[in-house]
Coordinates of C-alpha atoms in Angstrom, one line a residue:
M222 CA 157.4 22.4 180.1
E223 CA 160.2 21.5 182.4
I224 CA 160.7 23.0 185.9
H225 CA 163.6 23.6 188.2
C226 CA 164.2 20.7 190.7
N227 CA 164.2 23.2 193.6
I228 CA 160.7 24.1 193.0
V229 CA 159.4 20.5 193.4
Q230 CA 161.6 20.0 196.5
I231 CA 159.9 23.3 198.1
L232 CA 156.4 21.7 197.6
S233 CA 157.4 18.2 198.6
D234 CA 158.7 19.3 202.0
R235 CA 155.8 18.3 204.4
Q236 CA 156.4 21.8 206.4
Y237 CA 155.2 23.8 203.6
D238 CA 152.8 22.5 200.9
Y239 CA 152.8 18.8 201.0
E240 CA 149.1 18.0 200.5
N241 CA 148.8 20.5 197.6
Y242 CA 152.0 19.0 196.2
L243 CA 150.3 15.6 196.3
A244 CA 147.0 17.0 194.5
T245 CA 149.3 18.6 191.9
L246 CA 151.0 15.4 191.2
L247 CA 147.8 14.0 190.1
M248 CA 146.9 16.9 187.6
T249 CA 147.3 16.1 184.0
K250 CA 150.8 16.2 182.5
P251 CA 150.3 19.5 180.2
V252 CA 149.5 21.6 183.3
R253 CA 151.3 19.8 186.2
S254 CA 154.5 21.6 185.7
P255 CA 153.2 25.2 185.6
A256 CA 150.9 24.3 188.5
F257 CA 153.9 23.4 190.4
V258 CA 155.5 26.7 189.7
I259 CA 152.3 28.6 190.8
R260 CA 152.3 26.5 194.1
A261 CA 156.0 27.1 194.7
F262 CA 155.6 30.9 194.2
N263 CA 152.7 30.7 196.9
A264 CA 155.0 28.6 199.3
E265 CA 157.9 31.1 198.8
V266 CA 155.6 33.9 199.8
S267 CA 153.7 32.4 202.6
R268 CA 156.6 31.0 204.5
I269 CA 158.4 34.5 204.7
Q270 CA 156.6 35.1 208.0
D271 CA 157.9 31.7 209.4
Q272 CA 161.5 32.2 208.1
A273 CA 162.1 36.1 209.2
S274 CA 161.8 36.8 212.7
D275 CA 162.8 40.3 212.1
P276 CA 159.6 42.4 210.8
Q277 CA 161.8 44.6 208.9
I278 CA 163.6 41.5 207.1
A279 CA 160.1 39.9 206.5
A280 CA 158.8 43.4 204.8
M281 CA 161.9 43.5 202.6
R282 CA 161.4 39.9 201.3
H283 CA 157.7 40.8 200.6
Q284 CA 159.1 43.8 198.8
F285 CA 161.3 41.6 196.6
W286 CA 158.4 39.6 195.5
Q287 CA 156.4 42.7 194.6
D288 CA 159.3 44.4 192.8
T289 CA 159.9 41.1 190.9
L290 CA 156.1 40.9 189.8
S291 CA 156.3 44.4 188.6
S292 CA 159.5 43.5 186.5
M293 CA 157.7 40.3 185.1
Y294 CA 154.9 42.5 183.7
K295 CA 157.0 45.0 182.1
S296 CA 156.4 45.3 178.2
E297 CA 159.1 43.3 176.3
Q298 CA 160.5 41.8 179.4
H299 CA 163.4 39.3 179.1
I300 CA 164.2 36.6 181.5
S301 CA 167.7 37.7 181.8
K302 CA 166.3 40.8 183.6
I303 CA 164.3 38.7 186.1
P304 CA 166.1 38.3 189.6
A305 CA 168.4 35.1 190.0
N306 CA 165.9 33.1 191.9
P307 CA 164.6 29.8 190.4
V308 CA 160.8 30.3 191.5
A309 CA 161.0 34.0 189.9
K310 CA 162.5 32.7 186.6
E311 CA 159.9 29.9 186.3
M312 CA 157.0 32.0 187.4
F313 CA 158.1 34.4 184.6
K314 CA 157.8 31.8 182.0
V315 CA 154.8 30.6 183.0
C316 CA 153.2 34.2 183.2
V317 CA 154.4 34.7 179.6
H318 CA 153.3 31.2 178.2
Y319 CA 149.7 31.4 179.8
N320 CA 149.3 35.1 180.0
L321 CA 148.4 35.0 183.8
P322 CA 146.5 38.0 185.3
K323 CA 149.0 40.0 187.5
R324 CA 146.3 40.9 190.1
Y325 CA 145.9 37.4 191.5
L326 CA 149.6 37.2 192.0
E327 CA 149.7 40.7 193.7
R328 CA 146.8 39.5 195.9
L329 CA 149.0 36.5 197.1
V330 CA 151.9 38.9 198.2
V331 CA 149.9 41.9 199.4
S332 CA 147.4 39.9 201.7
R333 CA 150.4 38.2 203.3
R334 CA 152.4 41.4 203.7
H335 CA 149.3 43.0 205.2
M336 CA 149.3 40.2 207.9
L337 CA 152.6 41.0 209.3
T338 CA 151.3 44.2 210.8
K339 CA 147.8 43.4 211.7
K340 CA 148.5 39.7 213.0
Y341 CA 144.7 39.0 213.9
Y342 CA 141.3 38.9 212.4
N343 CA 138.6 40.8 214.0
T344 CA 135.5 38.8 212.4
L345 CA 135.1 35.5 210.6
E346 CA 134.2 37.5 207.5
E347 CA 137.5 39.3 207.7
L348 CA 139.2 35.8 207.6
E349 CA 137.1 34.6 204.7
N350 CA 138.4 37.9 202.6
Y351 CA 141.9 37.0 203.6
A352 CA 141.4 33.3 202.3
E353 CA 139.8 34.8 199.2
N354 CA 143.0 36.9 198.5
S355 CA 145.6 34.4 199.5
V356 CA 143.9 31.0 198.5
S357 CA 141.3 31.4 196.2
S358 CA 143.5 33.5 193.8
I359 CA 145.7 30.4 193.3
Y360 CA 142.6 28.5 192.0
Y361 CA 141.9 31.4 189.7
L362 CA 145.4 31.3 188.4
L363 CA 145.1 27.5 187.9
L364 CA 141.9 27.9 186.0
C365 CA 144.0 29.9 183.7
L366 CA 146.2 27.0 182.9
V367 CA 143.6 24.8 181.7
G368 CA 141.9 27.7 179.8
V369 CA 138.6 27.6 181.6
S370 CA 136.9 31.0 181.7
D371 CA 133.7 30.0 183.5
V372 CA 131.7 31.9 186.2
H373 CA 130.7 28.7 187.7
A374 CA 134.2 27.6 188.0
D375 CA 135.1 31.0 189.5
H376 CA 132.3 30.7 192.2
T377 CA 133.7 27.1 193.0
A378 CA 137.3 28.7 193.3
S379 CA 136.1 31.2 195.7
H380 CA 134.2 28.8 198.0
L381 CA 137.1 26.3 197.9
G382 CA 139.6 28.9 198.6
K383 CA 137.7 30.1 201.7
A384 CA 137.2 26.9 202.9
Q385 CA 140.8 25.9 202.7
G386 CA 141.9 29.3 204.1
I387 CA 139.7 28.8 207.3
T388 CA 140.9 25.2 207.8
N389 CA 144.5 26.4 207.4
I390 CA 144.0 28.7 210.2
L391 CA 142.3 26.0 212.4
R392 CA 145.2 23.7 211.7
S393 CA 147.7 26.4 212.7
V394 CA 146.5 27.1 216.1
Q395 CA 149.2 25.4 218.0
I396 CA 151.9 26.6 215.8
A397 CA 150.7 30.1 216.1
S398 CA 150.5 29.9 219.8
H399 CA 154.4 29.1 219.8
H400 CA 154.8 32.7 218.2
K401 CA 152.3 34.2 220.7
S402 CA 149.7 34.7 218.0
V403 CA 146.2 34.1 217.8
Y404 CA 144.5 34.1 214.5
L405 CA 141.1 32.7 215.4
P406 CA 138.5 35.5 214.6
L407 CA 138.0 37.9 217.8
D408 CA 134.3 38.1 217.2
I409 CA 133.9 34.2 217.5
L410 CA 136.2 34.1 220.6
M411 CA 134.1 36.8 222.3
K412 CA 131.0 35.1 221.5
H413 CA 131.9 32.0 223.5
N414 CA 133.8 34.0 226.1
V415 CA 137.2 32.4 225.0
S416 CA 140.2 34.5 225.9
Q417 CA 143.4 34.8 223.6
E418 CA 145.4 33.6 226.5
S419 CA 143.4 30.4 226.7
V420 CA 144.1 29.8 222.9
L421 CA 147.8 30.5 223.5
R422 CA 148.0 28.0 226.5
C423 CA 146.2 25.5 224.0
L424 CA 143.5 24.7 226.7
D425 CA 140.8 22.5 225.5
N426 CA 137.4 22.9 227.1
A427 CA 133.7 23.1 226.1
T428 CA 133.8 26.9 225.0
M429 CA 137.0 26.4 223.0
R430 CA 135.4 23.5 221.2
D431 CA 132.2 25.7 220.5
V432 CA 134.6 28.4 218.8
V433 CA 136.4 25.5 216.7
F434 CA 132.9 24.0 215.8
E435 CA 131.5 27.6 214.5
I436 CA 134.7 28.3 212.5
A437 CA 135.0 24.7 211.2
S438 CA 131.1 24.7 210.2
R439 CA 131.9 27.9 207.9
A440 CA 134.6 26.0 206.2
N441 CA 132.5 23.2 205.8
S442 CA 129.7 25.3 204.4
H443 CA 131.9 26.6 201.8
I444 CA 133.1 23.1 200.8
E445 CA 129.5 22.0 200.2
K446 CA 128.7 25.1 198.2
A447 CA 131.7 24.4 196.0
R448 CA 130.7 20.9 195.3
S449 CA 127.2 21.8 194.5
I450 CA 128.3 23.9 191.6
E451 CA 128.7 22.2 188.3
V452 CA 132.1 22.9 186.5
P453 CA 133.6 22.0 183.4
K454 CA 135.4 18.5 183.4
T455 CA 138.7 19.9 182.7
A456 CA 138.5 22.2 185.9
K457 CA 137.7 19.6 188.3
Q458 CA 141.3 18.2 188.6
I459 CA 142.2 21.8 190.0
F460 CA 139.8 21.5 192.7
L461 CA 141.2 18.1 193.9
P462 CA 142.5 19.9 197.4
A463 CA 138.8 20.0 198.6
V464 CA 139.3 16.4 199.4
T465 CA 142.1 17.3 201.8
V466 CA 140.1 20.0 203.5
S467 CA 137.2 17.6 203.9
Y468 CA 139.5 14.9 205.3
Y469 CA 140.9 17.3 208.0
L470 CA 137.2 18.6 209.0
K471 CA 136.1 15.1 209.3
K472 CA 139.0 14.1 211.6
L473 CA 138.3 17.3 213.5
Q474 CA 134.8 16.2 213.9
K475 CA 135.8 12.9 215.4
T476 CA 137.7 14.4 218.1
N477 CA 134.7 16.4 218.9
F478 CA 136.4 19.5 217.7
N479 CA 139.3 19.4 220.2
I480 CA 141.9 21.3 218.0
F481 CA 144.9 20.2 220.2
D482 CA 144.0 16.7 219.6
K483 CA 147.4 15.2 218.4
T484 CA 146.0 12.7 216.0
L485 CA 144.8 15.5 213.6
H486 CA 148.6 15.9 212.4
N487 CA 148.7 12.3 211.4
S488 CA 147.5 11.8 207.7
G489 CA 149.3 8.4 207.1
V490 CA 148.6 6.7 203.9
I491 CA 145.0 7.0 203.8
L492 CA 145.1 10.8 202.4
P493 CA 147.0 9.9 199.3
L494 CA 145.0 7.0 198.5
T495 CA 141.9 9.1 199.0
L496 CA 143.1 11.9 196.7
Y497 CA 144.1 9.2 194.0
Y498 CA 140.6 7.5 194.1
N499 CA 138.9 11.0 193.7
R500 CA 141.2 11.9 190.9
V501 CA 140.5 8.5 189.0
L502 CA 136.8 9.6 189.2
N503 CA 137.4 13.1 188.4
K504 CA 135.7 14.1 191.6
F505 CA 136.6 16.7 194.4

Protein backbone atom coordinates (compact mmCIF):
# COMPACT_ATOMS: atom_id res chain seq x y z
CA MET A 1 0.00 0.00 0.00
CA GLU A 2 1.58 3.25 -1.18
CA ILE A 3 1.01 6.47 0.72
CA HIS A 4 1.15 10.13 -0.22
CA CYS A 5 4.64 11.61 0.37
CA ASN A 6 3.12 14.50 2.37
CA ILE A 7 2.05 12.03 5.04
CA VAL A 8 5.59 10.85 5.71
CA GLN A 9 6.74 14.47 5.69
CA ILE A 10 4.18 15.38 8.37
CA LEU A 11 5.42 12.65 10.69
CA SER A 12 9.14 13.06 10.06
CA ASP A 13 8.98 16.69 11.19
CA ARG A 14 10.47 16.76 14.70
CA GLN A 15 7.85 19.29 15.79
CA TYR A 16 4.94 16.91 15.45
CA ASP A 17 5.40 13.16 15.80
CA TYR A 18 9.05 12.35 15.19
CA GLU A 19 9.48 9.64 17.84
CA ASN A 20 6.36 7.79 16.71
CA TYR A 21 7.62 8.20 13.16
CA LEU A 22 10.82 6.35 14.11
CA ALA A 23 8.84 3.57 15.80
CA THR A 24 6.52 3.24 12.79
CA LEU A 25 9.50 2.97 10.42
CA LEU A 26 10.48 -0.20 12.28
CA MET A 27 7.12 -1.92 11.82
CA THR A 28 6.79 -4.78 9.32
CA LYS A 29 6.28 -3.68 5.72
CA PRO A 30 2.63 -4.81 5.28
CA VAL A 31 1.37 -2.59 8.13
CA ARG A 32 3.93 0.22 8.00
CA SER A 33 2.16 2.31 5.38
CA PRO A 34 -1.34 2.18 6.91
CA ALA A 35 0.23 2.84 10.33
CA PHE A 36 1.81 5.99 8.88
CA VAL A 37 -1.63 7.09 7.70
CA ILE A 38 -3.18 6.66 11.15
CA ARG A 39 -0.28 8.54 12.75
CA ALA A 40 -0.59 11.33 10.16
CA PHE A 41 -4.32 11.64 10.81
CA ASN A 42 -3.60 11.99 14.52
CA ALA A 43 -0.86 14.56 13.86
CA GLU A 44 -3.19 16.63 11.67
CA VAL A 45 -5.86 16.74 14.36
CA SER A 46 -3.51 17.28 17.31
CA ARG A 47 -1.68 20.25 15.78
CA ILE A 48 -4.85 22.23 15.06
CA GLN A 49 -4.58 23.88 18.47
CA ASP A 50 -1.02 25.01 17.75
CA GLN A 51 -1.71 26.24 14.23
CA ALA A 52 -4.94 28.15 14.84
CA SER A 53 -4.72 30.99 17.35
CA ASP A 54 -8.38 31.89 16.78
CA PRO A 55 -10.67 29.44 18.68
CA GLN A 56 -13.34 29.74 15.99
CA ILE A 57 -10.92 28.74 13.24
CA ALA A 58 -9.70 25.82 15.37
CA ALA A 59 -13.29 24.71 15.94
CA MET A 60 -13.96 24.88 12.20
CA ARG A 61 -10.94 22.69 11.48
CA HIS A 62 -12.07 20.13 14.03
CA GLN A 63 -15.51 20.20 12.45
CA PHE A 64 -13.90 19.56 9.06
CA TRP A 65 -12.39 16.32 10.37
CA GLN A 66 -15.61 15.28 12.06
CA ASP A 67 -17.54 15.86 8.83
CA THR A 68 -14.83 14.04 6.87
CA LEU A 69 -15.12 11.01 9.16
CA SER A 70 -18.88 11.00 8.72
CA SER A 71 -18.49 11.03 4.95
CA MET A 72 -15.92 8.20 5.10
CA TYR A 73 -18.35 5.86 6.80
CA LYS A 74 -21.35 6.48 4.59
CA SER A 75 -22.58 3.35 2.85
CA GLU A 76 -21.25 2.90 -0.70
CA GLN A 77 -18.94 5.89 -0.28
CA HIS A 78 -16.34 6.54 -3.01
CA ILE A 79 -12.94 8.20 -2.70
CA SER A 80 -14.00 10.88 -5.19
CA LYS A 81 -16.43 12.18 -2.57
CA ILE A 82 -13.75 12.56 0.11
CA PRO A 83 -12.34 16.12 0.56
CA ALA A 84 -9.21 16.90 -1.47
CA ASN A 85 -6.87 16.45 1.48
CA PRO A 86 -4.06 13.85 1.17
CA VAL A 87 -4.48 12.62 4.75
CA ALA A 88 -8.26 12.34 4.38
CA LYS A 89 -7.93 10.44 1.08
CA GLU A 90 -5.39 7.97 2.49
CA MET A 91 -7.33 7.57 5.73
CA PHE A 92 -10.42 6.63 3.73
CA LYS A 93 -8.49 3.92 1.88
CA VAL A 94 -7.15 2.48 5.13
CA CYS A 95 -10.59 2.55 6.78
CA VAL A 96 -12.11 0.63 3.86
CA HIS A 97 -9.27 -1.88 3.50
CA TYR A 98 -8.96 -2.71 7.22
CA ASN A 99 -12.54 -2.01 8.26
CA LEU A 100 -11.40 0.32 11.05
CA PRO A 101 -13.95 1.13 13.78
CA LYS A 102 -15.22 4.69 13.45
CA ARG A 103 -15.45 5.23 17.22
CA TYR A 104 -11.68 5.34 17.76
CA LEU A 105 -11.14 7.94 15.04
CA GLU A 106 -13.99 10.01 16.45
CA ARG A 107 -12.44 9.89 19.91
CA LEU A 108 -9.23 11.39 18.51
CA VAL A 109 -11.14 14.36 17.10
CA VAL A 110 -13.69 14.89 19.88
CA SER A 111 -11.14 14.69 22.73
CA ARG A 112 -8.95 17.36 21.08
CA ARG A 113 -11.92 19.56 20.32
CA HIS A 114 -13.09 19.33 23.93
CA MET A 115 -9.71 20.64 25.13
CA LEU A 116 -10.16 23.81 23.07
CA THR A 117 -12.78 25.02 25.53
CA LYS A 118 -11.68 23.29 28.73
CA LYS A 119 -7.90 23.95 28.57
CA TYR A 120 -7.10 22.24 31.90
CA TYR A 121 -7.49 19.00 33.89
CA ASN A 122 -9.10 19.01 37.31
CA THR A 123 -7.61 15.68 38.35
CA LEU A 124 -4.96 13.19 37.28
CA GLU A 125 -7.76 10.73 36.53
CA GLU A 126 -9.28 13.29 34.15
CA LEU A 127 -5.93 13.49 32.37
CA GLU A 128 -5.83 9.70 32.16
CA ASN A 129 -9.27 9.69 30.56
CA TYR A 130 -8.10 12.22 27.99
CA ALA A 131 -5.03 10.08 27.26
CA GLU A 132 -7.25 7.01 26.83
CA ASN A 133 -9.29 8.79 24.18
CA SER A 134 -6.51 10.69 22.42
CA VAL A 135 -3.62 8.19 22.57
CA SER A 136 -4.88 4.70 23.44
CA SER A 137 -7.34 4.97 20.55
CA ILE A 138 -4.38 5.05 18.16
CA TYR A 139 -3.11 1.73 19.51
CA TYR A 140 -6.58 0.17 19.21
CA LEU A 141 -6.56 1.19 15.53
CA LEU A 142 -3.04 -0.19 15.01
CA LEU A 143 -4.12 -3.50 16.52
CA CYS A 144 -6.80 -3.66 13.83
CA LEU A 145 -4.10 -3.34 11.18
CA VAL A 146 -2.30 -6.48 12.37
CA GLY A 147 -5.58 -8.33 12.88
CA VAL A 148 -5.17 -8.75 16.63
CA SER A 149 -8.41 -8.96 18.58
CA ASP A 150 -7.25 -9.81 22.06
CA VAL A 151 -8.37 -8.49 25.45
CA HIS A 152 -4.82 -8.58 26.82
CA ALA A 153 -3.53 -6.54 23.88
CA ASP A 154 -6.35 -4.06 24.46
CA HIS A 155 -5.35 -3.68 28.10
CA THR A 156 -1.75 -3.10 27.05
CA ALA A 157 -2.90 -0.47 24.54
CA SER A 158 -4.91 1.27 27.23
CA HIS A 159 -2.03 1.41 29.72
CA LEU A 160 0.54 2.47 27.12
CA GLY A 161 -1.76 5.18 25.78
CA LYS A 162 -2.28 6.58 29.26
CA ALA A 163 1.46 6.50 29.99
CA GLN A 164 2.28 8.25 26.73
CA GLY A 165 -0.51 10.81 27.14
CA ILE A 166 0.61 11.72 30.67
CA THR A 167 4.23 11.92 29.55
CA ASN A 168 3.27 14.18 26.65
CA ILE A 169 1.71 16.61 29.13
CA LEU A 170 4.92 16.67 31.17
CA ARG A 171 6.98 17.26 28.04
CA SER A 172 4.75 20.13 26.93
CA VAL A 173 4.88 22.16 30.17
CA GLN A 174 7.30 24.79 28.85
CA ILE A 175 5.61 25.07 25.45
CA ALA A 176 2.20 25.37 27.10
CA SER A 177 3.50 28.16 29.33
CA HIS A 178 4.22 30.25 26.23
CA HIS A 179 0.51 30.00 25.43
CA LYS A 180 -0.43 30.87 29.03
CA SER A 181 -1.79 27.37 29.58
CA VAL A 182 -1.25 24.90 32.41
CA TYR A 183 -2.14 21.27 31.71
CA LEU A 184 -0.77 19.73 34.89
CA PRO A 185 -3.70 18.36 36.94
CA LEU A 186 -5.05 20.94 39.36
CA ASP A 187 -5.53 18.44 42.19
CA ILE A 188 -1.82 17.55 42.15
CA LEU A 189 -0.81 21.23 42.04
CA MET A 190 -3.07 22.02 45.00
CA LYS A 191 -1.83 18.99 46.94
CA HIS A 192 1.74 20.30 46.78
CA ASN A 193 0.83 24.00 47.07
CA VAL A 194 2.09 24.91 43.61
CA SER A 195 0.33 27.77 41.87
CA GLN A 196 -0.44 27.90 38.16
CA GLU A 197 1.54 31.13 38.05
CA SER A 198 4.65 29.24 39.20
CA VAL A 199 4.20 26.77 36.37
CA LEU A 200 3.71 29.56 33.82
CA ARG A 201 6.90 31.23 35.06
CA CYS A 202 8.74 27.88 34.82
CA LEU A 203 9.96 28.07 38.42
CA ASP A 204 11.93 25.03 39.52
CA ASN A 205 11.72 24.24 43.23
CA ALA A 206 11.17 21.32 45.59
CA THR A 207 7.36 21.48 45.50
CA MET A 208 7.31 21.68 41.71
CA ARG A 209 9.50 18.60 41.56
CA ASP A 210 7.10 16.81 43.91
CA VAL A 211 4.29 17.55 41.43
CA VAL A 212 6.32 16.23 38.53
CA PHE A 213 7.39 13.15 40.48
CA GLU A 214 3.81 12.19 41.32
CA ILE A 215 2.60 12.63 37.75
CA ALA A 216 5.62 10.85 36.26
CA SER A 217 5.15 7.98 38.74
CA ARG A 218 1.63 7.43 37.41
CA ALA A 219 2.95 7.31 33.85
CA ASN A 220 5.65 4.84 34.87
CA SER A 221 3.09 2.69 36.66
CA HIS A 222 1.10 2.38 33.42
CA ILE A 223 4.26 1.44 31.49
CA GLU A 224 5.05 -1.30 34.01
CA LYS A 225 1.50 -2.65 33.80
CA ALA A 226 1.62 -2.61 29.99
CA ARG A 227 4.86 -4.60 29.98
CA SER A 228 3.59 -7.11 32.53
CA ILE A 229 0.79 -8.27 30.21
CA GLU A 230 1.45 -11.10 27.76
CA VAL A 231 0.38 -10.10 24.25
CA PRO A 232 0.54 -11.84 20.84
CA LYS A 233 3.96 -11.55 19.18
CA THR A 234 2.51 -9.76 16.16
CA ALA A 235 1.19 -6.99 18.43
CA LYS A 236 4.50 -6.21 20.14
CA GLN A 237 5.79 -4.05 17.28
CA ILE A 238 2.80 -1.74 17.76
CA PHE A 239 3.79 -1.01 21.35
CA LEU A 240 7.39 -0.01 20.53
CA PRO A 241 6.72 3.67 21.50
CA ALA A 242 6.78 2.44 25.12
CA VAL A 243 10.55 2.62 24.70
CA THR A 244 10.40 6.38 24.01
CA VAL A 245 8.16 6.96 27.03
CA SER A 246 10.53 5.07 29.34
CA TYR A 247 13.50 6.85 27.79
CA TYR A 248 12.05 10.24 28.69
CA LEU A 249 10.95 9.22 32.19
CA LYS A 250 14.44 7.89 32.96
CA LYS A 251 16.00 11.14 31.76
CA LEU A 252 13.54 13.04 33.93
CA GLN A 253 14.55 10.95 36.93
CA LYS A 254 18.22 11.74 36.28
CA THR A 255 17.42 15.47 36.51
CA ASN A 256 15.75 14.81 39.88
CA PHE A 257 12.42 15.64 38.22
CA ASN A 258 13.37 19.11 37.11
CA ILE A 259 10.84 19.43 34.28
CA PHE A 260 12.57 22.59 33.03
CA ASP A 261 16.00 21.00 32.53
CA LYS A 262 17.15 21.67 28.96
CA THR A 263 18.77 18.25 28.59
CA LEU A 264 15.30 16.67 28.50
CA HIS A 265 14.83 17.94 24.94
CA ASN A 266 17.97 16.29 23.55
CA SER A 267 17.48 12.70 22.38
CA GLY A 268 20.56 12.46 20.14
CA VAL A 269 21.35 9.10 18.51
CA ILE A 270 20.72 6.97 21.58
CA LEU A 271 16.93 6.83 21.22
CA PRO A 272 16.87 5.59 17.58
CA LEU A 273 19.43 2.92 18.46
CA THR A 274 17.42 1.88 21.53
CA LEU A 275 14.27 1.62 19.42
CA TYR A 276 16.07 -0.50 16.84
CA TYR A 277 17.57 -2.78 19.49
CA ASN A 278 14.19 -3.41 21.10
CA ARG A 279 12.56 -3.98 17.71
CA VAL A 280 15.13 -6.64 16.81
CA LEU A 281 14.33 -8.41 20.08
CA ASN A 282 10.59 -7.83 19.51
CA LYS A 283 10.36 -6.14 22.91
CA PHE A 284 8.79 -2.93 24.12
